[in-house]
Each structure stands twice: as structure tokens, then as C-alpha cells.
Tab-separated table of C-alpha atoms in Angstrom:
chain	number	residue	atom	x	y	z
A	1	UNK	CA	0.000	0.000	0.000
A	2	UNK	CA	1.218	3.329	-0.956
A	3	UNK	CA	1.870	6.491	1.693
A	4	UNK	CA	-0.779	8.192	-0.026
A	5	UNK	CA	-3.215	5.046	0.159
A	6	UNK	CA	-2.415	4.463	3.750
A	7	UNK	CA	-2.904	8.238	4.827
A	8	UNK	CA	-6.657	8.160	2.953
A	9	UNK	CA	-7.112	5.072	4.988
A	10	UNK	CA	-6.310	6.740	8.333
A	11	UNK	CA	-7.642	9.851	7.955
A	12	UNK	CA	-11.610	8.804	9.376
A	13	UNK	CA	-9.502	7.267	12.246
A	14	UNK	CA	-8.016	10.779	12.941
A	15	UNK	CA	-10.750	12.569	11.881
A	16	UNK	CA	-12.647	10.714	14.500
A	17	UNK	CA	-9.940	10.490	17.201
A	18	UNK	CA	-10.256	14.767	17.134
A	19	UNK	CA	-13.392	15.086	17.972
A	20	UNK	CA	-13.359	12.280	20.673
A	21	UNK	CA	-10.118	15.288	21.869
A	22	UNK	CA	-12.754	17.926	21.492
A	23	UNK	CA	-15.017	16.267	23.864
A	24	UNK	CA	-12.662	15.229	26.286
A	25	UNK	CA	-11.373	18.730	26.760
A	26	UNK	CA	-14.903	19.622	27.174
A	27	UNK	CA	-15.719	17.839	29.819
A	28	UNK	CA	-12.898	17.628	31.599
A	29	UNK	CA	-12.759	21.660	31.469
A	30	UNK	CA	-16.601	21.515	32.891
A	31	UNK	CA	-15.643	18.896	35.026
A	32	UNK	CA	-12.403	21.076	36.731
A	33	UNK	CA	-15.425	24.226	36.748
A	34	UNK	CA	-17.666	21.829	38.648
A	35	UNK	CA	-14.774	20.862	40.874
A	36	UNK	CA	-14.168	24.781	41.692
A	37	UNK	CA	-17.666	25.788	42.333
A	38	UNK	CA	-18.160	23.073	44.734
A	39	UNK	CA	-14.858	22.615	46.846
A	40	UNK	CA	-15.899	25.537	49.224
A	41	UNK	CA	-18.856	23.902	50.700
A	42	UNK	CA	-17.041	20.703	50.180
A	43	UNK	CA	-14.072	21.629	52.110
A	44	UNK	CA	-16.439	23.217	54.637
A	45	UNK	CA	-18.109	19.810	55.251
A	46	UNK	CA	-14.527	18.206	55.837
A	47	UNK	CA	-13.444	20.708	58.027
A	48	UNK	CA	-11.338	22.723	55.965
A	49	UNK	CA	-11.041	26.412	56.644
A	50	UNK	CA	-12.398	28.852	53.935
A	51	UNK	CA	-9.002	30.359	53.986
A	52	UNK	CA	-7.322	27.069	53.168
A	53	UNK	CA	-9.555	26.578	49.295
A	54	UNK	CA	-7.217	28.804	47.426
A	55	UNK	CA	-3.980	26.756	48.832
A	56	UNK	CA	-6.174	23.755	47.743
A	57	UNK	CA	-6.311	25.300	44.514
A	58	UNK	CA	-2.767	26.089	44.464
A	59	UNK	CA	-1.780	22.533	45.350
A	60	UNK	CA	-3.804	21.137	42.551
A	61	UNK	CA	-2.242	23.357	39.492
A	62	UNK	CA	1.304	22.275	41.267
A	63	UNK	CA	0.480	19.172	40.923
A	64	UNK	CA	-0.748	19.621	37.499
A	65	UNK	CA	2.777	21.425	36.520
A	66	UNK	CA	4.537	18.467	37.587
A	67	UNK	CA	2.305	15.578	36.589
A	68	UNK	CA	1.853	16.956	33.027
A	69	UNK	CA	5.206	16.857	31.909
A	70	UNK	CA	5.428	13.148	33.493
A	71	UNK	CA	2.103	11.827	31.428
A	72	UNK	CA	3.739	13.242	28.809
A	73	UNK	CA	6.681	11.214	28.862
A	74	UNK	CA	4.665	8.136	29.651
A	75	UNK	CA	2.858	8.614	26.585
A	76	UNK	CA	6.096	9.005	24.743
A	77	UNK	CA	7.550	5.650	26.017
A	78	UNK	CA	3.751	4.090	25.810
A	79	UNK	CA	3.136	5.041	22.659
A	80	UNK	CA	4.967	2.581	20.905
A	81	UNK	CA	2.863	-0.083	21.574
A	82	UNK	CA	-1.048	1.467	21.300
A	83	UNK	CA	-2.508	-1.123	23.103
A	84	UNK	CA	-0.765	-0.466	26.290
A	85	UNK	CA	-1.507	3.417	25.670
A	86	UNK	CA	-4.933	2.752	25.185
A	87	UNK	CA	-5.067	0.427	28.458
A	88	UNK	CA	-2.584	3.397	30.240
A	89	UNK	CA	-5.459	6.051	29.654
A	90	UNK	CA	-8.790	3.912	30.885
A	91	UNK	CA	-7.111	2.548	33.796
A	92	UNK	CA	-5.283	5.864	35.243
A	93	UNK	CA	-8.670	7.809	34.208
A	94	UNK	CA	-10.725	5.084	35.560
A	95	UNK	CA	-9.004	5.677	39.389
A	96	UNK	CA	-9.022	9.800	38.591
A	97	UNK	CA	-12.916	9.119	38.099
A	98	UNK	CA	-13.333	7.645	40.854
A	99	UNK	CA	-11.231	9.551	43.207
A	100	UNK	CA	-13.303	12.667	41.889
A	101	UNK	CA	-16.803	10.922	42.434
A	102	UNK	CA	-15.682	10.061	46.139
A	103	UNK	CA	-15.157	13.528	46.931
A	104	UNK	CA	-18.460	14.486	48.115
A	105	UNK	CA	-19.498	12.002	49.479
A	106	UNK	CA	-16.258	11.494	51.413
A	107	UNK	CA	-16.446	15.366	52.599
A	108	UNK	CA	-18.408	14.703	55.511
A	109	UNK	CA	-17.106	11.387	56.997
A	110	UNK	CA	-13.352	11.493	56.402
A	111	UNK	CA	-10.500	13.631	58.059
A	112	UNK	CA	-9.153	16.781	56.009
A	113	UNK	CA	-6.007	14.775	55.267
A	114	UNK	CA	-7.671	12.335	53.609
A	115	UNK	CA	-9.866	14.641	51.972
A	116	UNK	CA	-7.242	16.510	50.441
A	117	UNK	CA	-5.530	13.360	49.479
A	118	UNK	CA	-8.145	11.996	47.756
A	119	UNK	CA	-8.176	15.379	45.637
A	120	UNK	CA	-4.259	15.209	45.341
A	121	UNK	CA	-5.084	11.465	43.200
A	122	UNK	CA	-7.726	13.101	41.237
A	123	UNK	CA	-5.332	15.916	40.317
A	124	UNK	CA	-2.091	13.225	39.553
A	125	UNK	CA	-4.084	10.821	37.743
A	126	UNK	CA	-6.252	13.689	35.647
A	127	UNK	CA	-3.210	14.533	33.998
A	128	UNK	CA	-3.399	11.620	32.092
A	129	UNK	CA	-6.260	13.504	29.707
A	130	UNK	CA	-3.948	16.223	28.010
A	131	UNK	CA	-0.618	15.589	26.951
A	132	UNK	CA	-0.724	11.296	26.292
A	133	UNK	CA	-4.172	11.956	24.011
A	134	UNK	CA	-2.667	14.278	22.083
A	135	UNK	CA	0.263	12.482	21.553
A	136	UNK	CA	-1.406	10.077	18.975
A	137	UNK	CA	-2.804	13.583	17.082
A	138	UNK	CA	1.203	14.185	16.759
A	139	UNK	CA	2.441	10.535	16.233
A	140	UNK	CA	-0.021	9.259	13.995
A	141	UNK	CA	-2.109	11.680	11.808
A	142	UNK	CA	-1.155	13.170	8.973
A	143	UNK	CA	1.381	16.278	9.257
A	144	UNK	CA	-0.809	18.686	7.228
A	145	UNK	CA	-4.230	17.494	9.130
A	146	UNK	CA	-2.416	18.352	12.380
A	147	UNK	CA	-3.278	21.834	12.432
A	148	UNK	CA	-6.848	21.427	11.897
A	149	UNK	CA	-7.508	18.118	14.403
A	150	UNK	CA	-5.724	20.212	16.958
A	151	UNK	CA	-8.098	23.475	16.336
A	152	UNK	CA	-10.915	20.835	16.772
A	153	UNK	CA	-9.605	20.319	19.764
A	154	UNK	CA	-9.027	23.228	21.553
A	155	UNK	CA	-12.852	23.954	20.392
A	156	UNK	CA	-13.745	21.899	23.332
A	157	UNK	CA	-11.538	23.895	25.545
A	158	UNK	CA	-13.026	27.322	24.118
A	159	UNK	CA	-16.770	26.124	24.340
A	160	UNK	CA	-16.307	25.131	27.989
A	161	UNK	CA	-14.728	28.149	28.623
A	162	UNK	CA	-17.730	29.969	27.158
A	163	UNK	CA	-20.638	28.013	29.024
A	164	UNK	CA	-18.751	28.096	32.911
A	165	UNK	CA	-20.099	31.192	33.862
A	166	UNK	CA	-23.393	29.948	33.375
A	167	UNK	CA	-22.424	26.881	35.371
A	168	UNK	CA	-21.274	29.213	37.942
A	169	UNK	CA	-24.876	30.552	38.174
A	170	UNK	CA	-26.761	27.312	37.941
A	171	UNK	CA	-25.112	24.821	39.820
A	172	UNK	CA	-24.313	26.612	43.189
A	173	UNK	CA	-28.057	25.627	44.811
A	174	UNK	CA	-27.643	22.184	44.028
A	175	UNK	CA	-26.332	19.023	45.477
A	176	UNK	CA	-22.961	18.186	44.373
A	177	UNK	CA	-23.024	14.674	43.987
A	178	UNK	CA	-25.132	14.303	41.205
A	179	UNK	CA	-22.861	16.705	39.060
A	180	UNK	CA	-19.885	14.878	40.165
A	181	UNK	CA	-21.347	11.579	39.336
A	182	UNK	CA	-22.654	12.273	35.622
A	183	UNK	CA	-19.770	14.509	34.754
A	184	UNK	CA	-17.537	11.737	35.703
A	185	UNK	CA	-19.257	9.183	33.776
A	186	UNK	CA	-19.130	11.126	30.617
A	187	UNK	CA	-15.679	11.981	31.262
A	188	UNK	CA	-14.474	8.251	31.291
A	189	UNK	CA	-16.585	7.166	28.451
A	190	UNK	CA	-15.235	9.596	26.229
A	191	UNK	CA	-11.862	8.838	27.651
A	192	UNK	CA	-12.763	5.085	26.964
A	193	UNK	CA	-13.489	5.876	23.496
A	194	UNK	CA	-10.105	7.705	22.991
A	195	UNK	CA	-8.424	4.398	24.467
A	196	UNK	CA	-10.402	2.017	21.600
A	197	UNK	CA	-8.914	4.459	18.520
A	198	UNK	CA	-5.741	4.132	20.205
A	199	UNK	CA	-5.924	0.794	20.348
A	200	UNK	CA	-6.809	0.031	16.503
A	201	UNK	CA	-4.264	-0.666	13.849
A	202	UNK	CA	-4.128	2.050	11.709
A	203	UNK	CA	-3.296	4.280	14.590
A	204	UNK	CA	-0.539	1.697	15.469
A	205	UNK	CA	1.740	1.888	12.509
A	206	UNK	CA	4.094	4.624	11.939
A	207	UNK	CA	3.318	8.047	10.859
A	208	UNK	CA	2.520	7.970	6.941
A	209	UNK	CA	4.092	11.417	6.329
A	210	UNK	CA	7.616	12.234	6.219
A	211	UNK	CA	8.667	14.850	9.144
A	212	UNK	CA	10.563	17.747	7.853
A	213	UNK	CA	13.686	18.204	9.539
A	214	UNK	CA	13.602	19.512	13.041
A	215	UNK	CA	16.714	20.478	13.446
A	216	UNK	CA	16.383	24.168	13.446
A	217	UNK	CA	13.754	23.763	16.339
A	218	UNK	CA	16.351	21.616	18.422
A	219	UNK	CA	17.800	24.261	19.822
A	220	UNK	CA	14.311	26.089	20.925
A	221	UNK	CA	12.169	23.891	22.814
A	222	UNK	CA	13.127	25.488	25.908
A	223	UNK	CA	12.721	28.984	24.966
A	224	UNK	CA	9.585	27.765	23.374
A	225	UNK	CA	7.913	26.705	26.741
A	226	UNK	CA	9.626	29.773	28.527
A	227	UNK	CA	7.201	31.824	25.812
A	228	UNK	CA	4.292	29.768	26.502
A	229	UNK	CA	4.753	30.804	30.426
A	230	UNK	CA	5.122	34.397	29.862
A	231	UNK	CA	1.684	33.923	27.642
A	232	UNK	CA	-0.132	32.096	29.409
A	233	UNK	CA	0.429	34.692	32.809
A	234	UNK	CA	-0.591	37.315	30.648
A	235	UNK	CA	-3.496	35.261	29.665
A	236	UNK	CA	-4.452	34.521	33.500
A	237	UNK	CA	-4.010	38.250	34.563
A	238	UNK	CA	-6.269	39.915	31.887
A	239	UNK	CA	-9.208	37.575	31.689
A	240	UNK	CA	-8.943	36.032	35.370
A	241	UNK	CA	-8.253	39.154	37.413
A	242	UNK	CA	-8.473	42.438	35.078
A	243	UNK	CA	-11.257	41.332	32.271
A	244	UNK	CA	-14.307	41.936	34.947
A	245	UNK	CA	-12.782	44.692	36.099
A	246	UNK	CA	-12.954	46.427	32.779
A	247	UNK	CA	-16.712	44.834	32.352
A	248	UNK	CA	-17.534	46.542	35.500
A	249	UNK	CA	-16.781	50.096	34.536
A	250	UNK	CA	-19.864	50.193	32.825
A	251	UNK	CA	-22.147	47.130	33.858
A	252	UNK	CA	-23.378	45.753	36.938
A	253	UNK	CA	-22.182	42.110	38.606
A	254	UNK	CA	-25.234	40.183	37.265
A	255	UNK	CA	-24.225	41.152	34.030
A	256	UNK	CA	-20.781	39.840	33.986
A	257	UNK	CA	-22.224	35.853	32.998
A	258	UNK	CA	-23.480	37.169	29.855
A	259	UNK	CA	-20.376	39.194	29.465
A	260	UNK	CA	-17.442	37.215	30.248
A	261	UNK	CA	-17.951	34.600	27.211
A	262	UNK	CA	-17.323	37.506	24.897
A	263	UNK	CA	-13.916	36.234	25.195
A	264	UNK	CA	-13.922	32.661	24.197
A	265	UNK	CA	-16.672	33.351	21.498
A	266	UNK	CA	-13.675	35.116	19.877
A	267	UNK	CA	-11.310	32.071	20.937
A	268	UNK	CA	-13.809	29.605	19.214
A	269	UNK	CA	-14.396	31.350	15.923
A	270	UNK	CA	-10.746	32.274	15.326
A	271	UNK	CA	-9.405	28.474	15.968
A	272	UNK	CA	-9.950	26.925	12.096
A	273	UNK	CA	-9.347	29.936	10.040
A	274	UNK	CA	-5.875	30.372	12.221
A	275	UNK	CA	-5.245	26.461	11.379
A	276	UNK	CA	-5.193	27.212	7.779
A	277	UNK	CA	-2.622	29.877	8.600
A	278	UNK	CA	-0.465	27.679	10.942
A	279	UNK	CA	-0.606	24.597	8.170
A	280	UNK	CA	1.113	26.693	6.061
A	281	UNK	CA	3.295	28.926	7.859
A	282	UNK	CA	4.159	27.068	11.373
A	283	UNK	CA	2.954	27.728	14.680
A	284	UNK	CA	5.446	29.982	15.870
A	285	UNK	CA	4.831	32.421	13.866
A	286	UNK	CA	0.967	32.457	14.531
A	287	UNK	CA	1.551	32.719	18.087
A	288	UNK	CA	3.958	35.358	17.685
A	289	UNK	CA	1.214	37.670	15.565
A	290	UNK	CA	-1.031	36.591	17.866
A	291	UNK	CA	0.596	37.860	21.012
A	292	UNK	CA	1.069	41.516	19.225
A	293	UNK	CA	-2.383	41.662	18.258
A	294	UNK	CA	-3.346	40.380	21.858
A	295	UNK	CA	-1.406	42.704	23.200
A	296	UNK	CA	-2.589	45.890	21.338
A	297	UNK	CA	-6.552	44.308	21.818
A	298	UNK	CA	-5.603	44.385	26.103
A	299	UNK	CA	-4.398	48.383	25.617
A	300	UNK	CA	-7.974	48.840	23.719
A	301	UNK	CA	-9.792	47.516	26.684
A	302	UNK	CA	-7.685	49.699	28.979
A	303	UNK	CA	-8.861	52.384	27.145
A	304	UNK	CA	-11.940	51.890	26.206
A	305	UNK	CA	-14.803	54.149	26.722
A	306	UNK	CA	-17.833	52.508	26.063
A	307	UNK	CA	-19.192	48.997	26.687
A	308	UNK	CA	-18.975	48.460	22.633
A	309	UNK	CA	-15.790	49.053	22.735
A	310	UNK	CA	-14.510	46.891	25.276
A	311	UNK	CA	-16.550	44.126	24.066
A	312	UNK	CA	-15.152	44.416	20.842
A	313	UNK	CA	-11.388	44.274	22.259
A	314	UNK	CA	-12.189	41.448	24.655
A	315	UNK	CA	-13.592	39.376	21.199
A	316	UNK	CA	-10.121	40.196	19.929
A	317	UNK	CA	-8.136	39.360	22.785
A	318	UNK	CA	-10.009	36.078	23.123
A	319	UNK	CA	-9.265	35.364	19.083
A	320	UNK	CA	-5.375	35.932	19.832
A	321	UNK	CA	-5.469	33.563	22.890
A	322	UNK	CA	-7.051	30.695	20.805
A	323	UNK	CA	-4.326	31.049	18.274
A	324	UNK	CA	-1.786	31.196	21.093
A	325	UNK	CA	-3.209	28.018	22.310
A	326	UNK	CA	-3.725	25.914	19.111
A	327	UNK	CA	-0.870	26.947	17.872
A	328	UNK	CA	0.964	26.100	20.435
A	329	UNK	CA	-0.187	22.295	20.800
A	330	UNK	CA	0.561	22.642	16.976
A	331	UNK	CA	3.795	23.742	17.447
A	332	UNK	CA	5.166	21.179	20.311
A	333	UNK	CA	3.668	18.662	17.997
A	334	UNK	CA	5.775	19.125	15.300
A	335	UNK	CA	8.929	20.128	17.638
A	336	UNK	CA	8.733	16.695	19.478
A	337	UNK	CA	8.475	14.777	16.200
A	338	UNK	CA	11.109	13.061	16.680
A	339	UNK	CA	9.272	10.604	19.482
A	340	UNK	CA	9.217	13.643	22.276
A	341	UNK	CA	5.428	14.517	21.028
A	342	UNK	CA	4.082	13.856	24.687
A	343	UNK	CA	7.172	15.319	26.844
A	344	UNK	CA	6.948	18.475	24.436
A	345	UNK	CA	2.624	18.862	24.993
A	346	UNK	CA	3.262	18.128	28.422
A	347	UNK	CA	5.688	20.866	28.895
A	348	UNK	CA	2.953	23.243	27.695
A	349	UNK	CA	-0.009	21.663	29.691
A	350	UNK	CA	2.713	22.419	32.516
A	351	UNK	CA	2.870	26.041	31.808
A	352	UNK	CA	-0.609	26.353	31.222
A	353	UNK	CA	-0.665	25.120	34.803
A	354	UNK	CA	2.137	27.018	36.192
A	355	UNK	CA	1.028	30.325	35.318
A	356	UNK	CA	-2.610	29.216	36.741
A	357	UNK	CA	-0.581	29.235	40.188
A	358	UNK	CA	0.945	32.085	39.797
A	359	UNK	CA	-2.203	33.983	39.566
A	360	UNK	CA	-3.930	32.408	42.582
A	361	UNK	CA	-1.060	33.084	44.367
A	362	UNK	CA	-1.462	36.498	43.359
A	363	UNK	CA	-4.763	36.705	44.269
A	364	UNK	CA	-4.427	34.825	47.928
A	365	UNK	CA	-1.904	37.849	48.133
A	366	UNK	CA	-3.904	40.361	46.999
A	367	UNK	CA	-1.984	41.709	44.882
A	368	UNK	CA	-4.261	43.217	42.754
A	369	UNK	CA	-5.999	45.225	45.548
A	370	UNK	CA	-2.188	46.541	46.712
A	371	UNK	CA	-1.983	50.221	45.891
A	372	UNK	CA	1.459	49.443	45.072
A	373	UNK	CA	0.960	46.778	42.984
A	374	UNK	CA	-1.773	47.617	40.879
A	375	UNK	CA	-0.201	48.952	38.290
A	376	UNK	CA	1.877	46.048	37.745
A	377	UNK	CA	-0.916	43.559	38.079
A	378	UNK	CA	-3.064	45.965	35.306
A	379	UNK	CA	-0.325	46.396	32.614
A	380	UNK	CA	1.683	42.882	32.890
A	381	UNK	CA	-0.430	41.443	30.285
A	382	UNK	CA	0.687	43.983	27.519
A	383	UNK	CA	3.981	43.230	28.491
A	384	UNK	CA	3.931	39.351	28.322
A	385	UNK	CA	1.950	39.616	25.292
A	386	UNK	CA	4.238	41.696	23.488
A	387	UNK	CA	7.797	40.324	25.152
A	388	UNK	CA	6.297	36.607	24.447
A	389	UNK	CA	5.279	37.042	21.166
A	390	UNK	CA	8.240	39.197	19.847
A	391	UNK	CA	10.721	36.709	20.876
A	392	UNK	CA	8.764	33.639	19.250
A	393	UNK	CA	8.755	35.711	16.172
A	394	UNK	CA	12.150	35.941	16.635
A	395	UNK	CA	12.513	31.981	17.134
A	396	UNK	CA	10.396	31.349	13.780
A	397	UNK	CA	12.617	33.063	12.102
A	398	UNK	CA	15.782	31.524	12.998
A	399	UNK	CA	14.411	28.361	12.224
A	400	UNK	CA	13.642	29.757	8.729
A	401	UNK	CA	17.034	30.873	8.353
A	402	UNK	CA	18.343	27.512	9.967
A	403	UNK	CA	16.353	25.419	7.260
A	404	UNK	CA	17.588	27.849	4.658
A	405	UNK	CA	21.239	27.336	5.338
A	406	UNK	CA	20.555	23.006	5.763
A	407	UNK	CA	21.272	21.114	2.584
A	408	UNK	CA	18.228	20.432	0.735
């Protein structure tokens, strides 16, 4: 069978395998917005101090920084053999399931130590749903369909990042164990699913397309997840602390649910026409654009003096994040080609994470509300925008000069 044959062949499998991604990140992005709106009357039933939920919070995203990168690898070394992967992924998201489902019922007959540790397993083992799964989009589908599968995607990250503030709204009143039971079960269904295509045979042979040469990324990988720190902080700081802040300057608190998902309607609509872009020109360079033009949308909404205005910048800011993000996974993808697909994705789930910390530490210090401070905390954005997307402009380009001076 020819190359082109086999990659006709395999492209339902991938087709299919991306939007089994798509709903994953879905619900496993409700599921972590179920998790937060519940673990302060949760904790309060264990005996945990309303003080101690943001240190909770900070002890899951450290966990997540470190167990990430570790999945990652996992899936590197597992991913030879796809029927181990696909057994790896429903057995470690089998025991995350259940660790999360225990929680509250467990939150009023166990000590706080084991209360905490039972959310310390859900946090190690949920790692297991974003770097290994994505390791098969890298490993085994086509290197021009990558782009677009991974835009699929992060449509499941930008959809649940649309409909949480209505969660926020709806769920509070209600009993948390029937949300933690059915979002579970969906969770390790679809998770289930994702372990069958990984176990079928046309995902098991070897990539059909030819990887171009990676040697002018070698030398970037590092500076490439130091930009995808600096990014994502600037993308916790705008739309976590500043972003209802600006929405507030000229609409009331119950109007912020209808408001806030201006944001990641822009992230959704942007992610497939950005693909195109980042099939044909690399996904360094989009993310590079797309931190300038994030940048300049964050000064808008500084500015801005009418509610039109600001929702119009927050639409763009939210359009530069999402191709920040799926250019990103695009990008490790192709720098870990070489069999480092999951330790690269990792790295970035692990930023994604770190700068999530970073934030709630700011917060638990209130940094924001320091007189001090507040200018920092209001103008770092435009600064990591524009610093992180500058230099991986910079990187693109020395990898375009590095492939120009290679022998063809």
C-alpha cells in the first residue's frame, strides 16, 4: 500500500480520534469548573477552613505542573505499543474518576487529610487527559491534518470556557453529587473511546508522512515553553483578574455571565481559520502575531470608553489567545516529532498550569488590591503579550534561516 493510500485510509480514524479530543477537553474543562464551584462547601463539610480553598487550589495546578510533563513522557515511552496506551489512559482515568466521584461524598465522613488526598489522586491521575491523548494527534495523523484536528480540539476547551459562567450561576443551589457523578461518567466514556482508537491498527503503525527536519527547532524547545509561560500569565491576569474589572466600569455584577464569554466566542471562531494559517506557515509564527495583536486588543480595553468598545477588544483578545493556544499544541507537535510529542505537549499543559498558580497566588496575596501593585498587576499582560510574542517571532525566524542554510 502506498503512503498516499495508507494516509486516505487513516484519515476517518483521525478525523474521528479529534473530535473524541474535542469532547474530552470539554468535559474535563466543565468537570475542573464543577470541581471549583463546589470545593468551598465541600471543604467546609470536611473541616477545611475557607481560607485554606485557594492553597487547595494552588496545590492542585502544582500538581498539574509536575504531573503533566510526566504523562507526557509516559505517553512518549507508551506510545509505541497502542494497546498499552490505550489500556494506560482507561485505567489511570478510571481511578481519577473515581477519586473525583468520592469527593463528596467522602467530605463529611473522612478527616481533612484524607480529603485533600483523595483530591491530590484526582489531580495526579487527571493529567493523564492532556498531553498522552494528544500524543497520537502528533504521532499518527497526517502532518498537514495536524493543524486542523488540533483546532478541533481546543474547540472543546473554548466552548467550555464559554458556558462556565453559566455553570457558575446554575449549579451553586444544588447538590454536588449528582454533578460529580454524571460529569464523571461522561468523562471516562469519552476517555474510553479515545483508548479504543488508540488501540486500533491504523493508529498503530508509523506516521505515513515524512517529518521535515527539526533540526532548526532543536535548539528552541526550551525557549519555546519559557514563551508559553510568559503567555499564558498574561493570559491569567487579563481575563482572570483584570477582564471583569474592565466589564464593570460600565455594567453591573449580574451582568458579567453574559459578558465574560465575549472572550472565548472570539477564541472559538478564530481556531480553524488560524489552522489554515499555521498549516502553512508554522505555529510559531501564529503565536507570535497573535501575542502583538493580543497585546494591542488588552491596551484597547484599557482604554476603552464605552461597553462596545470593550466588548469588541475582549472578542479580539479572546481570538489571539485561541491562536496562542492551538498553535501552540501545533507547534510542540511538530517540535517533538522526533518521538518527544508527549514530553513536548506536556511541557505546555505544565505552563498552562504554572502560570494558573501564579495567579492564585497572586490573588491569595492580593496583589491586585495593593496600591502598590496595581499597576503592575493591570499592565503585565501587555507586556507578556508583546515580550512573548516578539521573541517567538524571533525563534520562527531563525528556524527559517536555519532550514535555509541546511542542505536540501
Amino acid at each position: 500500500m502506498s503512503t498516499v493510500e495508507l494516509a486516505e485510509e487513516r484519515a476517518p480514524a483521525a478525523t474521528r480520534l479529534g473530535l473524541h479530543l474535542a469532547l474530552l477537553q470539554l468535559v474535563f474543562s466543565l468537570l475542573w469548573t464543577t470541581y471549583v464551584i463546589y470545593l468551598p462547601k465541600l471543604a467546609a463539610e470536611a473541616g477545611i477552613a475557607p481560607s485554606a480553598v485557594i492553597l487547595i487550589l494552588m496545590l492542585d495546578q502544582a500538581i498539574f505542573t509536575l504531573a503533566d510533563t510526566a504523562m507526557g513522557i509516559a505517553a512518549d515511552r507508551l506510545g509505541r505499543i497502542a494497546g498499552r496506551f490505550g489500556i494506560f489512559i482507561a485505567l489511570v482515568t478510571a481511578v481519577s474518576c473515581c477519586a473525583f466521584v468520592a469527593l463528596p461524598f467522602a467530605a463529611g465522613s473522612v478527616s481533612p487529610a484524607v480529603f485533600i488526598a483523595l483530591i491530590a489522586i484526582w489531580a495526579l491521575t487527571s493529567s493523564v487527559l492532556r498531553a498522552p491523548p494528544l500524543t497520537l494527534l502528533g504521532r499518527h495523523a497526517a502532518r498537514p491534518a495536524v493543524p486542523f484536528l488540533t483546532a478541533l480540539v481546543m474547540l472543546g476547551y473554548g466552548v467550555a470556557g464559554a458556558v462556565s459562567p453559566y455553570l457558575g450561576v446554575v449549579m451553586r443551589d444544588y447538590d454536588p453529587r449528582l454533578p460529580f457523578i454524571i460529569s464523571s461518567a461522561v468523562l471516562l466514556l469519552t476517555a474510553l473511546g479515545v483508548s479504543r482508537i488508540a488501540q486500533e491498527g491504523r493508529l498503530a503503525a508509523k506516521p505515513v508522512t515524512a517529518i521535515a527536519d527539526p533540526k532548526p527547532l532543536r535548539g528552541l524547545p526550551l525557549l519555546f515553553i519559557g514563551a508559553m509561560v510568559i503567555l499564558a500569565l498574561g493570559y491569567q491576569l487579563h481575563f482572570s483578574i483584570n477582564s471583569s474589572a474592565f466589564y464593570l466600569r460600565f455594567a453591573k455584577p449580574e451582568d458579567l455571565p453574559w459578558l465574560m464569554p465575549v472572550f472565548w466566542i472570539g477564541f472559538n471562531l478564530v481556531l480553524f481559520p488560524a489552522s489554515v494559517v499555521v498549516k502553512h506557515r508554522g505555529g510559531l509564527i501564529v503565536m507570535g502575531v497573535a501575542g502583538l495583536l493580543g497585546a494591542i486588543a488588552i491596551v484597547i480595553a484599557e482604554f476603552a470608553g464605552a461597553l462596545n468598545v470593550l466588548i469588541v477588544a475582549q472578542f479580539i483578545a479572546g481570538a489571539a489567545w485561541g491562536c496562542m493556544m492551538m498553535s501552540a499544541i501545533s507547534a510542540a507537535l511538530a517540535i517533538g516529532s522526533t518521538g518527544a510529542e508527549g514530553k513536548v505537549t506536556g511541557l505546555v499543559f505544565s505552563a498552562l498550569a504554572l502560570a494558573t498558580f501564579a495567579r492564585i497566588a497572586a490573588v491569595a496575596g492580593g496583589l491586585q488590591k495593593l496600591p502598590d501593585y496595581a499597576p503592575l498587576v493591570q499592565w503585565a499582560p501587555v507586556a507578556c503579550w508583546l515580550v512573548a510574542g516578539a521573541g517567538l517571532l524571533a525563534m520562527a525566524a531563525a528556524g527559517l534561516r536555519g532550514r535555509g542554510a541546511s542542505p536540501p
